[in-house]
Coordinates of C-alpha atoms in Angstrom, one line a residue:
X1268 CA 0.0 0.0 0.0
X1269 CA 1.4 3.4 -1.0
X1270 CA 1.5 6.0 1.8
X1271 CA 0.2 9.5 1.1
X1272 CA 2.4 12.4 0.2
X1273 CA 1.9 13.8 3.8
X1274 CA 3.8 10.8 5.2
X1275 CA 6.0 13.2 7.3
X1276 CA 2.8 14.4 9.0
X1277 CA 1.5 10.9 10.0
X1278 CA 0.4 10.6 13.6
X1279 CA 0.6 7.4 15.7
X1280 CA -2.2 7.1 18.3
X1281 CA -2.7 4.6 21.1
X1282 CA -6.3 3.4 21.5
X1283 CA -6.6 1.3 24.6
X1284 CA -6.0 -0.8 26.5
X1285 CA -7.9 1.6 28.9
X1286 CA -10.5 3.1 26.6
X1287 CA -14.3 3.3 27.3
X1288 CA -15.2 1.8 23.9
X1289 CA -12.4 -0.8 23.6
X1290 CA -14.5 -3.8 24.7
X1291 CA -11.8 -5.2 26.9
X1292 CA -8.1 -4.6 27.5
X1293 CA -7.2 -4.4 23.8
X1294 CA -4.6 -1.9 22.5
X1295 CA -4.7 -0.6 19.0
X1296 CA -1.7 1.3 17.5
X1297 CA -3.3 3.4 14.8
X1298 CA -1.4 5.4 12.2
X1299 CA -3.4 8.4 11.0
X1300 CA -3.1 10.9 8.2
X1301 CA -5.4 13.5 9.6
X1302 CA -8.6 11.6 10.3
X1303 CA -7.8 8.9 7.8
X1304 CA -6.6 5.5 9.1
X1305 CA -3.4 4.4 7.3
X1306 CA -2.6 1.4 9.5
X1307 CA -3.8 -0.4 12.6
X1308 CA -2.0 -3.0 14.7
X1309 CA -3.9 -4.8 17.5
X1310 CA -1.7 -5.6 20.6
X1311 CA -3.0 -8.6 22.6
X1312 CA -1.9 -10.3 25.8
X1313 CA -3.1 -7.9 28.5
X1314 CA -5.6 -10.6 29.7
X1315 CA -3.6 -13.7 29.0
X1316 CA -3.9 -16.2 31.9
X1317 CA -2.6 -19.5 30.5
X1318 CA -6.1 -21.1 30.3
X1319 CA -4.9 -24.0 28.0
X1320 CA -2.0 -25.0 30.3
X1321 CA -4.2 -24.8 33.3
X1322 CA -6.5 -27.3 31.6
X1323 CA -3.6 -29.7 31.1
X1324 CA -3.0 -29.8 34.8
X1325 CA -6.5 -30.3 36.0
X1326 CA -9.2 -32.9 35.7
X1327 CA -12.2 -31.9 33.5
X1328 CA -14.4 -31.4 36.6
X1329 CA -11.7 -29.3 38.3
X1330 CA -11.3 -27.2 35.1
X1331 CA -15.0 -26.4 34.6
X1332 CA -15.0 -23.3 36.9
X1333 CA -12.2 -21.7 34.9
X1334 CA -13.9 -21.9 31.5
X1335 CA -16.5 -19.2 32.2
X1336 CA -13.6 -16.7 32.2
X1337 CA -13.1 -17.1 28.4
X1338 CA -16.2 -15.4 27.0
X1339 CA -17.9 -14.2 30.2
X1340 CA -20.9 -13.1 28.2
X1341 CA -21.6 -16.6 26.8
X1342 CA -20.6 -18.9 29.6
X1343 CA -23.0 -21.7 28.7
X1344 CA -21.1 -22.2 25.5
X1345 CA -17.7 -22.4 27.2
X1346 CA -19.0 -25.0 29.6
X1347 CA -20.8 -26.9 26.8
X1348 CA -17.6 -27.3 24.7
X1349 CA -15.6 -28.3 27.8
X1350 CA -17.9 -31.2 28.5
X1351 CA -18.5 -32.0 24.8
X1352 CA -14.8 -32.7 24.3
X1353 CA -14.5 -35.6 26.8
X1354 CA -17.9 -36.9 25.9
X1355 CA -16.9 -37.3 22.3
X1356 CA -13.5 -38.6 23.1
X1357 CA -15.0 -41.3 25.3
X1358 CA -18.1 -41.8 23.3
X1359 CA -20.4 -41.0 26.2
X1360 CA -24.0 -40.8 25.3
X1361 CA -26.2 -38.3 27.2
X1362 CA -30.0 -38.7 27.6
X1363 CA -32.2 -36.9 25.1
X1364 CA -33.7 -34.8 27.8
X1365 CA -30.3 -33.5 28.8
X1366 CA -29.6 -32.6 25.1
X1367 CA -32.9 -30.6 25.0
X1368 CA -32.0 -28.8 28.2
X1369 CA -28.6 -27.9 26.8
X1370 CA -30.2 -26.5 23.6
X1371 CA -32.6 -24.3 25.7
X1372 CA -29.7 -23.0 27.8
X1373 CA -27.4 -22.4 24.9
X1374 CA -30.0 -20.4 23.0
X1375 CA -30.8 -18.4 26.0
X1376 CA -27.1 -17.7 26.4
X1377 CA -26.9 -16.7 22.7
X1378 CA -29.7 -14.1 23.1
X1379 CA -28.1 -12.7 26.3
X1380 CA -24.7 -12.4 24.5
X1381 CA -26.2 -10.7 21.5
X1382 CA -28.1 -8.3 23.8
X1383 CA -25.0 -7.4 25.7
X1384 CA -23.3 -6.8 22.4
X1385 CA -26.1 -4.6 21.1
X1386 CA -26.2 -2.2 24.0
X1387 CA -22.5 -1.2 24.1
X1388 CA -22.4 -1.2 20.2
X1389 CA -25.2 1.3 20.0
X1390 CA -23.5 3.4 22.7
X1391 CA -20.3 3.3 20.6
X1392 CA -22.3 4.9 17.7
X1393 CA -23.7 7.6 20.0
X1394 CA -27.1 6.1 20.9
X1395 CA -27.0 5.9 24.7
X1396 CA -30.6 5.2 25.5
X1397 CA -30.8 1.6 24.1
X1398 CA -28.1 0.5 26.5
X1399 CA -30.6 0.8 29.3
X1400 CA -33.3 -1.2 27.5
X1401 CA -31.4 -4.2 26.1
X1402 CA -32.9 -6.6 28.7
X1403 CA -36.4 -5.3 28.1
X1404 CA -38.6 -5.6 25.0
X1405 CA -36.3 -5.3 21.9
X1406 CA -38.9 -3.2 20.1
X1407 CA -37.7 -0.3 22.2
X1408 CA -34.2 -0.4 20.9
X1409 CA -33.4 2.4 18.4
X1410 CA -32.5 1.6 14.8
X1411 CA -28.8 1.4 14.1
X1412 CA -27.3 4.3 12.4
X1413 CA -27.0 3.0 8.8
X1414 CA -23.3 3.6 8.2
X1415 CA -21.9 0.9 5.9
X1416 CA -18.3 0.7 7.2
X1417 CA -15.9 -2.2 7.4
X1418 CA -17.0 -4.3 4.3
X1419 CA -16.0 -8.0 4.1
X1420 CA -16.7 -10.0 1.0
X1421 CA -17.7 -13.7 1.2
X1422 CA -14.4 -14.8 -0.2
X1423 CA -12.4 -12.7 2.2
X1424 CA -14.4 -14.0 5.1
X1425 CA -13.7 -17.6 4.2
X1426 CA -10.0 -16.9 3.5
X1427 CA -9.6 -15.1 6.9
X1428 CA -11.2 -18.1 8.7
X1429 CA -14.1 -15.9 10.1
X1430 CA -17.1 -17.6 11.6
X1431 CA -20.4 -16.8 13.2
X1432 CA -22.2 -13.5 12.3
X1433 CA -18.9 -12.2 10.9
X1434 CA -19.1 -14.9 8.2
X1435 CA -22.9 -15.0 7.7
X1436 CA -23.1 -11.3 7.2
X1437 CA -20.9 -11.7 4.1
X1438 CA -23.2 -14.0 2.3
X1439 CA -21.9 -17.4 3.6
X1440 CA -24.8 -19.5 5.0
X1441 CA -22.6 -21.5 7.4
X1442 CA -23.9 -22.4 10.8
X1443 CA -22.6 -25.4 12.7
X1444 CA -26.0 -26.1 14.1
X1445 CA -27.1 -26.9 10.5
X1446 CA -23.9 -28.1 8.7
X1447 CA -22.5 -30.1 11.6
X1448 CA -25.4 -30.7 14.1
X1449 CA -24.7 -31.4 17.7
X1450 CA -27.0 -31.9 20.7
X1451 CA -30.6 -31.9 19.3
X1452 CA -30.4 -29.0 16.9
X1453 CA -31.4 -31.2 13.9
X1454 CA -34.8 -31.8 15.5
X1455 CA -35.9 -28.1 15.4
X1456 CA -37.2 -25.9 12.7
X1457 CA -35.3 -22.7 12.3
X1458 CA -33.5 -20.6 9.7
X1459 CA -29.8 -19.5 9.4
X1460 CA -29.7 -15.8 9.5
X1461 CA -27.4 -14.2 6.9
X1462 CA -26.9 -11.0 4.9
X1463 CA -24.9 -10.4 1.8
X1464 CA -23.7 -6.8 2.3
X1465 CA -20.8 -7.7 4.6
X1466 CA -20.7 -4.4 6.5
X1467 CA -21.4 -3.4 10.1
X1468 CA -25.2 -3.0 9.4
X1469 CA -25.3 -6.6 8.0
X1470 CA -23.6 -7.9 11.1
X1471 CA -26.1 -6.1 13.2
X1472 CA -29.0 -7.5 11.3
X1473 CA -27.7 -11.1 11.5
X1474 CA -27.4 -10.9 15.3
X1475 CA -30.8 -9.3 15.8
X1476 CA -32.3 -12.0 13.5
X1477 CA -30.5 -14.7 15.5
X1478 CA -32.2 -13.7 18.7
X1479 CA -35.6 -14.2 17.1
X1480 CA -34.5 -17.7 15.8
X1481 CA -33.2 -18.6 19.2
X1482 CA -36.6 -17.9 20.7
X1483 CA -38.2 -20.2 18.1
X1484 CA -35.7 -23.0 19.1
X1485 CA -36.4 -22.5 22.8
X1486 CA -40.1 -22.6 22.3
X1487 CA -39.9 -25.8 20.3
X1488 CA -37.5 -27.4 22.8
X1489 CA -39.8 -26.6 25.7
X1490 CA -42.8 -28.1 23.8
X1491 CA -40.9 -31.3 22.7
X1492 CA -38.6 -31.9 25.7
X1493 CA -38.9 -35.7 26.5
X1494 CA -39.1 -37.2 30.0
X1495 CA -36.6 -39.5 31.6
X1496 CA -33.2 -39.0 33.2
X1497 CA -31.1 -35.9 32.6
X1498 CA -27.7 -37.6 33.2
X1499 CA -25.9 -40.8 32.3
X1500 CA -25.3 -42.4 35.7
X1501 CA -23.4 -45.3 34.2
X1502 CA -20.3 -43.3 33.3
X1503 CA -19.9 -41.6 36.7
X1504 CA -16.7 -42.9 38.2
X1505 CA -16.1 -42.3 41.9
X1506 CA -12.9 -42.9 43.7
X1507 CA -13.3 -45.8 46.1
X1508 CA -12.7 -44.9 49.7
X1509 CA -12.4 -47.2 52.6
X1510 CA -15.2 -47.2 55.1
X1511 CA -14.7 -44.5 57.8
X1512 CA -15.4 -45.0 61.4
X1513 CA -17.7 -42.7 63.3
X1514 CA -15.0 -40.8 65.3
X1515 CA -11.9 -41.1 63.1
X1516 CA -10.2 -38.2 61.2
X1517 CA -11.8 -38.9 57.8
X1518 CA -15.3 -39.1 59.2
X1519 CA -15.0 -35.7 60.9
X1520 CA -13.2 -33.8 58.1
X1521 CA -14.3 -35.3 54.8
X1522 CA -17.2 -33.0 54.0
X1523 CA -18.5 -34.8 50.8
X1524 CA -17.8 -37.5 48.4
X1525 CA -15.1 -36.9 45.8
X1526 CA -16.2 -35.6 42.4
X1527 CA -16.5 -38.1 39.5
X1528 CA -13.3 -38.3 37.4
X1529 CA -13.0 -38.8 33.7
X1530 CA -10.0 -40.8 32.5
X1531 CA -9.2 -39.6 29.0
X1532 CA -8.1 -42.4 26.8
X1533 CA -5.1 -42.2 24.5
X1534 CA -6.7 -40.5 21.4
X1535 CA -7.4 -37.1 20.0
X1536 CA -10.3 -35.1 18.6
X1537 CA -11.5 -31.7 17.7
X1538 CA -15.0 -30.7 18.8
X1539 CA -16.8 -27.5 18.0
X1540 CA -20.1 -25.6 18.7
X1541 CA -21.7 -22.5 17.1
X1542 CA -21.2 -19.9 19.9
X1543 CA -22.7 -16.4 19.6
X1544 CA -19.4 -15.1 18.2
X1545 CA -18.7 -18.0 15.9
X1546 CA -17.0 -21.4 16.0
X1547 CA -15.8 -22.2 19.5
X1548 CA -13.7 -25.4 19.4
X1549 CA -11.5 -27.6 21.5
X1550 CA -8.6 -29.8 20.3
X1551 CA -8.2 -32.5 23.0
X1552 CA -5.5 -35.1 23.3
X1553 CA -5.9 -37.8 26.1
X1554 CA -3.2 -40.1 27.4
X1555 CA -5.0 -42.5 29.7
X1556 CA -4.9 -40.1 32.7
X1557 CA -7.2 -37.7 34.4
X1558 CA -5.5 -34.7 33.0
X1559 CA -5.7 -33.7 29.3
X1560 CA -2.3 -34.1 27.6
X1561 CA -3.2 -31.3 25.3
X1562 CA -6.0 -28.8 25.5
X1563 CA -6.1 -26.2 22.7
X1564 CA -8.9 -23.6 22.5
X1565 CA -10.1 -22.2 19.1
X1566 CA -11.7 -18.9 20.2
X1567 CA -13.9 -17.2 17.5
X1568 CA -13.1 -13.7 18.8
X1569 CA -9.3 -14.3 18.3
X1570 CA -9.8 -15.4 14.7
X1571 CA -12.3 -12.7 13.9
X1572 CA -10.2 -9.9 15.3
X1573 CA -7.4 -10.5 12.8
X1574 CA -9.3 -8.8 10.0
X1575 CA -9.6 -5.5 11.9
X1576 CA -6.5 -3.8 10.4
X1577 CA -7.8 -4.5 6.9
X1578 CA -11.3 -3.2 7.8
X1579 CA -10.2 0.1 9.2
X1580 CA -7.7 1.1 6.5
X1581 CA -8.8 4.1 4.5
X1582 CA -11.6 4.7 7.0
X1583 CA -12.0 7.6 9.3
X1584 CA -10.8 7.6 12.9
X1585 CA -14.4 7.8 14.2
X1586 CA -15.2 4.6 12.2
X1587 CA -12.9 2.4 14.3
X1588 CA -15.2 2.0 17.2
X1589 CA -18.2 1.1 15.0
X1590 CA -16.2 -1.5 13.1
X1591 CA -14.6 -2.9 16.2
X1592 CA -17.9 -3.1 17.9
X1593 CA -19.5 -4.9 15.0
X1594 CA -16.8 -7.7 15.3
X1595 CA -18.0 -8.4 18.9
X1596 CA -14.9 -9.5 20.8
X1597 CA -14.4 -10.5 24.4
X1598 CA -10.8 -10.1 25.5
X1599 CA -11.1 -12.9 28.1
X1600 CA -11.6 -15.3 25.2
X1601 CA -9.1 -13.6 22.8
X1602 CA -6.2 -13.7 25.3
X1603 CA -7.4 -16.8 27.3

C-alpha cells in the first residue's frame, strides 16, 4: 500500500487498553493521516492467563469453573464445549432430555450475549438510550445508524477463517447447528440468519435476527422436551474410599464424596459448537490419565479480530469503534 504524500505528518495514536469503547483490554496502535486511518496494529496479551496450560494440569471437573472466564458473556457455550470434548473422546451418550435442556440453555445464552453486544455497540455509535433497555422488549431499541463501514466480501471472510455473524453477514450461510449438528439441533425448525452486504449493518441484522431464531428454538424445545433421566449415571466414576469409622479423622473432616473423574483415553479429537461469536472449538488429546495431555482452544473472537486492520484502513478515525464493535470481541476469550 502506498503511503500518502503527507507521510512526514503521520500521527501514531494509542487506542486502549484503557478506553471506554475498547471492549476489553485491547490496545490498537493506529497510524493516522489527519482523520484517515493508514494502518492499525492490534496488541494482545493484557488478559492472558494461560487457560490452556491450566486445563492440562486439572481434571475436566476441576477445570470447569475456569472456562466461564473465556467469553464471560456466553458462559454456557464455554461450559458446553468443555464437557462435549471428553464426551466425544470417550463416546459418552447423554439422555435426550439432557440434550434438549442444553439446547434451551445455549440459545438463552446466545440471546443474552447478543443483547450485551447490542447495548454497548449502540453506545459506541452515540445512541446511549438503548443501552438501558437491552434486557427489556427489543422493540424499544433504536434503529442502528446506517453507516456501511468495514466491508468484508464472502471470499475474504472464508480466507480469513471468520465464523459466526462475521461470516454469515458476508453472504456465507454457514452455521454449525445446521452443517455439523450437535446436541438436538437437527430436530428443530429454524433458519440460518445471513446477509450479503458484509458491512457493520449486515452484522447487526444477523445478530438481531438470530435472537428471534433462538426464541423459536427454545419454544420448540420446551414443547418437545422428553421425559426420563437428565444424566448418564453409568459413566460416573467415583474414587473408592475405605469405610470411615464414626469418630476417626476422615469421618469428621471429609465433607463430601469426591467428584467423578474422567479418565481420558489415548486418542485425540476436535469438537466445536456454534457460539454467539462464531466457531468455538477444543482440540483435546488424552493419554490414559485424568488430565488432558493437550487442550487447545479455538476462540472465535481471536480469529475474527485478525481482519480488523484491513477493515479500518482508508476509513476515518471515528469509524474504528463502529467497526470494532461490529466484530463483537471479548478479550477474556481472545487472550485466554
